mmCIF file of C-alpha atoms in Angstrom:
data_model
loop_
_atom_site.group_PDB
_atom_site.id
_atom_site.type_symbol
_atom_site.label_atom_id
_atom_site.label_comp_id
_atom_site.label_asym_id
_atom_site.label_seq_id
_atom_site.Cartn_x
_atom_site.Cartn_y
_atom_site.Cartn_z
ATOM 1 C CA UNK A 282 -19.309 26.513 9.657
ATOM 2 C CA UNK A 283 -18.141 27.334 13.165
ATOM 3 C CA UNK A 284 -18.331 23.947 14.871
ATOM 4 C CA UNK A 285 -15.439 22.260 16.662
ATOM 5 C CA UNK A 286 -12.131 21.868 14.855
ATOM 6 C CA UNK A 287 -11.736 18.672 12.837
ATOM 7 C CA UNK A 288 -8.362 17.988 14.450
ATOM 8 C CA UNK A 289 -4.814 17.834 13.091
ATOM 9 C CA UNK A 290 -5.094 14.255 11.794
ATOM 10 C CA UNK A 291 -8.153 15.008 9.645
ATOM 11 C CA UNK A 292 -6.564 18.236 8.385
ATOM 12 C CA UNK A 293 -3.412 16.294 7.453
ATOM 13 C CA UNK A 294 -5.507 13.655 5.627
ATOM 14 C CA UNK A 295 -7.297 16.396 3.663
ATOM 15 C CA UNK A 296 -4.027 18.047 2.589
ATOM 16 C CA UNK A 297 -2.254 14.786 1.690
ATOM 17 C CA UNK A 298 -5.314 13.541 -0.207
ATOM 18 C CA UNK A 299 -5.469 16.777 -2.184
ATOM 19 C CA UNK A 300 -1.720 16.616 -2.905
ATOM 20 C CA UNK A 301 -1.965 12.971 -3.978
ATOM 21 C CA UNK A 302 0.826 11.861 -1.636
ATOM 22 C CA UNK A 303 0.902 9.359 1.210
ATOM 23 C CA UNK A 304 2.180 9.915 4.720
ATOM 24 C CA UNK A 305 5.149 7.687 3.818
ATOM 25 C CA UNK A 306 6.165 10.143 1.067
ATOM 26 C CA UNK A 307 6.394 13.261 3.198
ATOM 27 C CA UNK A 308 9.313 14.973 4.944
ATOM 28 C CA UNK A 309 9.622 18.090 7.080
ATOM 29 C CA UNK A 310 5.941 18.083 8.045
ATOM 30 C CA UNK A 311 4.645 21.100 10.025
ATOM 31 C CA UNK A 312 1.117 21.946 11.147
ATOM 32 C CA UNK A 313 -0.256 24.785 13.246
ATOM 33 C CA UNK A 314 -3.703 26.078 14.109
ATOM 34 C CA UNK A 315 -4.131 29.749 13.189
ATOM 35 C CA UNK A 316 -6.851 32.280 12.466
ATOM 36 C CA UNK A 317 -7.087 33.889 9.003
ATOM 37 C CA UNK A 318 -9.717 36.601 8.487
ATOM 38 C CA UNK A 319 -11.617 35.362 11.540
ATOM 39 C CA UNK A 320 -11.622 31.738 10.335
ATOM 40 C CA UNK A 321 -9.714 29.000 12.176
ATOM 41 C CA UNK A 322 -7.382 27.186 9.773
ATOM 42 C CA UNK A 323 -4.649 24.594 9.963
ATOM 43 C CA UNK A 324 -1.519 25.802 8.183
ATOM 44 C CA UNK A 325 0.247 22.722 6.862
ATOM 45 C CA UNK A 326 3.650 22.563 5.166
ATOM 46 C CA UNK A 327 5.527 19.498 3.977
ATOM 47 C CA UNK A 328 7.892 18.219 1.306
ATOM 48 C CA UNK A 329 7.267 15.166 -0.865
ATOM 49 C CA UNK A 330 8.419 13.755 -4.190
ATOM 50 C CA UNK A 331 10.575 16.768 -5.103
ATOM 51 C CA UNK A 332 7.985 19.424 -4.203
ATOM 52 C CA UNK A 333 7.184 21.735 -1.306
ATOM 53 C CA UNK A 334 3.498 21.909 -0.379
ATOM 54 C CA UNK A 335 1.743 24.663 1.542
ATOM 55 C CA UNK A 336 -1.898 24.246 2.618
ATOM 56 C CA UNK A 337 -4.567 26.057 4.558
ATOM 57 C CA UNK A 338 -7.341 23.729 5.687
ATOM 58 C CA UNK A 339 -10.476 25.144 7.357
ATOM 59 C CA UNK A 340 -10.527 23.776 10.909
ATOM 60 C CA UNK A 341 -14.328 23.533 11.092
ATOM 61 C CA UNK A 342 -14.841 21.153 8.167
ATOM 62 C CA UNK A 343 -11.542 20.282 6.456
ATOM 63 C CA UNK A 344 -12.166 22.366 3.333
ATOM 64 C CA UNK A 345 -8.978 23.219 1.420
ATOM 65 C CA UNK A 346 -8.751 27.027 1.433
ATOM 66 C CA UNK A 347 -5.273 27.294 -0.062
ATOM 67 C CA UNK A 348 -3.042 24.803 -1.858
ATOM 68 C CA UNK A 349 0.419 25.654 -3.083
ATOM 69 C CA UNK A 350 2.940 23.315 -4.724
ATOM 70 C CA UNK A 351 6.401 24.248 -5.959
ATOM 71 C CA UNK A 352 9.597 22.475 -6.920
ATOM 72 C CA UNK A 353 11.749 21.736 -3.885
ATOM 73 C CA UNK A 354 15.035 23.400 -4.809
ATOM 74 C CA UNK A 355 17.130 21.650 -2.161
ATOM 75 C CA UNK A 356 15.733 18.161 -2.772
ATOM 76 C CA UNK A 357 18.447 15.667 -3.729
ATOM 77 C CA UNK A 358 19.533 17.726 -6.712
ATOM 78 C CA UNK A 359 22.468 16.216 -8.514
ATOM 79 C CA UNK A 360 25.617 18.141 -7.769
ATOM 80 C CA UNK A 361 29.120 17.900 -9.100
ATOM 81 C CA UNK A 362 30.146 15.557 -6.273
ATOM 82 C CA UNK A 363 27.432 12.972 -6.973
ATOM 83 C CA UNK A 364 29.006 9.894 -8.536
ATOM 84 C CA UNK A 365 27.561 9.059 -11.925
ATOM 85 C CA UNK A 366 29.335 5.842 -12.786
ATOM 86 C CA UNK A 367 27.655 2.541 -13.567
ATOM 87 C CA UNK A 368 24.923 1.365 -11.212
ATOM 88 C CA UNK A 369 25.926 -0.786 -8.253
ATOM 89 C CA UNK A 370 23.281 -3.381 -9.137
ATOM 90 C CA UNK A 371 20.144 -4.604 -7.366
ATOM 91 C CA UNK A 372 21.977 -7.000 -5.035
ATOM 92 C CA UNK A 373 24.259 -4.272 -3.644
ATOM 93 C CA UNK A 374 21.309 -1.870 -3.311
ATOM 94 C CA UNK A 375 19.390 -4.540 -1.372
ATOM 95 C CA UNK A 376 22.412 -5.125 0.900
ATOM 96 C CA UNK A 377 22.630 -1.377 1.588
ATOM 97 C CA UNK A 378 18.943 -1.095 2.481
ATOM 98 C CA UNK A 379 18.853 -4.246 4.639
ATOM 99 C CA UNK A 380 22.085 -3.234 6.360
ATOM 100 C CA UNK A 381 20.684 0.212 7.140
ATOM 101 C CA UNK A 382 17.438 -1.340 8.416
ATOM 102 C CA UNK A 383 19.314 -3.938 10.491
ATOM 103 C CA UNK A 384 17.226 -6.703 8.900
ATOM 104 C CA UNK A 385 18.432 -10.151 7.824
ATOM 105 C CA UNK A 386 17.519 -11.255 4.299
ATOM 106 C CA UNK A 387 15.823 -14.327 5.788
ATOM 107 C CA UNK A 388 13.318 -12.089 7.627
ATOM 108 C CA UNK A 389 12.217 -10.128 4.535
ATOM 109 C CA UNK A 390 8.747 -10.530 3.002
ATOM 110 C CA UNK A 391 7.068 -8.801 0.030
ATOM 111 C CA UNK A 392 10.363 -7.435 -1.319
ATOM 112 C CA UNK A 393 10.145 -5.058 -4.309
ATOM 113 C CA UNK A 394 12.901 -3.172 -6.098
ATOM 114 C CA UNK A 395 12.642 -0.781 -9.016
ATOM 115 C CA UNK A 396 15.204 1.424 -10.730
ATOM 116 C CA UNK A 397 14.054 4.994 -11.257
ATOM 117 C CA UNK A 398 15.328 8.534 -11.725
ATOM 118 C CA UNK A 399 14.618 11.101 -8.993
ATOM 119 C CA UNK A 400 15.636 14.692 -9.783
ATOM 120 C CA UNK A 401 18.161 13.516 -12.353
ATOM 121 C CA UNK A 402 19.708 10.907 -10.041
ATOM 122 C CA UNK A 403 19.417 7.160 -10.750
ATOM 123 C CA UNK A 404 18.015 5.385 -7.676
ATOM 124 C CA UNK A 405 16.727 2.004 -6.602
ATOM 125 C CA UNK A 406 13.344 2.259 -4.890
ATOM 126 C CA UNK A 407 13.124 -0.622 -2.430
ATOM 127 C CA UNK A 408 10.138 -1.714 -0.348
ATOM 128 C CA UNK A 409 9.897 -4.675 1.989
ATOM 129 C CA UNK A 410 8.303 -5.959 5.163
ATOM 130 C CA UNK A 411 10.153 -7.548 8.068
ATOM 131 C CA UNK A 412 9.694 -8.110 11.795
ATOM 132 C CA UNK A 413 6.341 -6.285 11.971
ATOM 133 C CA UNK A 414 7.456 -3.208 10.011
ATOM 134 C CA UNK A 415 7.185 -1.852 6.472
ATOM 135 C CA UNK A 416 10.356 -0.308 5.061
ATOM 136 C CA UNK A 417 10.734 2.083 2.141
ATOM 137 C CA UNK A 418 14.177 3.028 0.777
ATOM 138 C CA UNK A 419 15.737 5.072 -1.984
ATOM 139 C CA UNK A 420 19.317 3.988 -2.662
ATOM 140 C CA UNK A 421 21.519 5.962 -5.072
ATOM 141 C CA UNK A 422 22.344 3.611 -7.947
ATOM 142 C CA UNK A 423 25.854 4.993 -8.495
ATOM 143 C CA UNK A 424 27.249 4.286 -5.032
ATOM 144 C CA UNK A 425 24.642 2.707 -2.742
ATOM 145 C CA UNK A 426 24.119 5.838 -0.630
ATOM 146 C CA UNK A 427 20.822 5.811 1.288
ATOM 147 C CA UNK A 428 18.905 8.874 0.049
ATOM 148 C CA UNK A 429 15.633 8.092 1.816
ATOM 149 C CA UNK A 430 14.558 5.618 4.450
ATOM 150 C CA UNK A 431 11.182 5.142 6.070
ATOM 151 C CA UNK A 432 10.005 2.593 8.614
ATOM 152 C CA UNK A 433 6.499 2.202 9.960
ATOM 153 C CA UNK A 434 4.511 -0.429 11.814
ATOM 154 C CA UNK A 435 3.020 -2.965 9.388
ATOM 155 C CA UNK A 436 -0.723 -2.862 10.012
#
């Protein structure tokens, strides 16, 4: 196919769909239009859920030409200076996330918290809605450090 390019948004959707991740999961996203062997492709790179992804998506129709996934070596790996004491508890984790977001507890809707392990580190995964936004946090269970925060408009 040699029609018009599908556009960056459609190329991004194709890559994220193939990777099984959502836009909220990704970090360090890069996209560029390039030509490989006479074919226009979008080269897409991003990190998500402890992996680095590398895609080539055909610009004409969104076909995945290349998909690469590898462990993200620099992603929140536990190091000797990461505290590993008892967890701070859900209340303290919630305070940390709300404080970082600048949101009052009274404004929060659809609050969810779950304890999980990410790359060997105990975390609280926190999601909530407030003031027209959706928030997504990862708070280190040992000390309340914010490891990940995401805010987007609540559709």
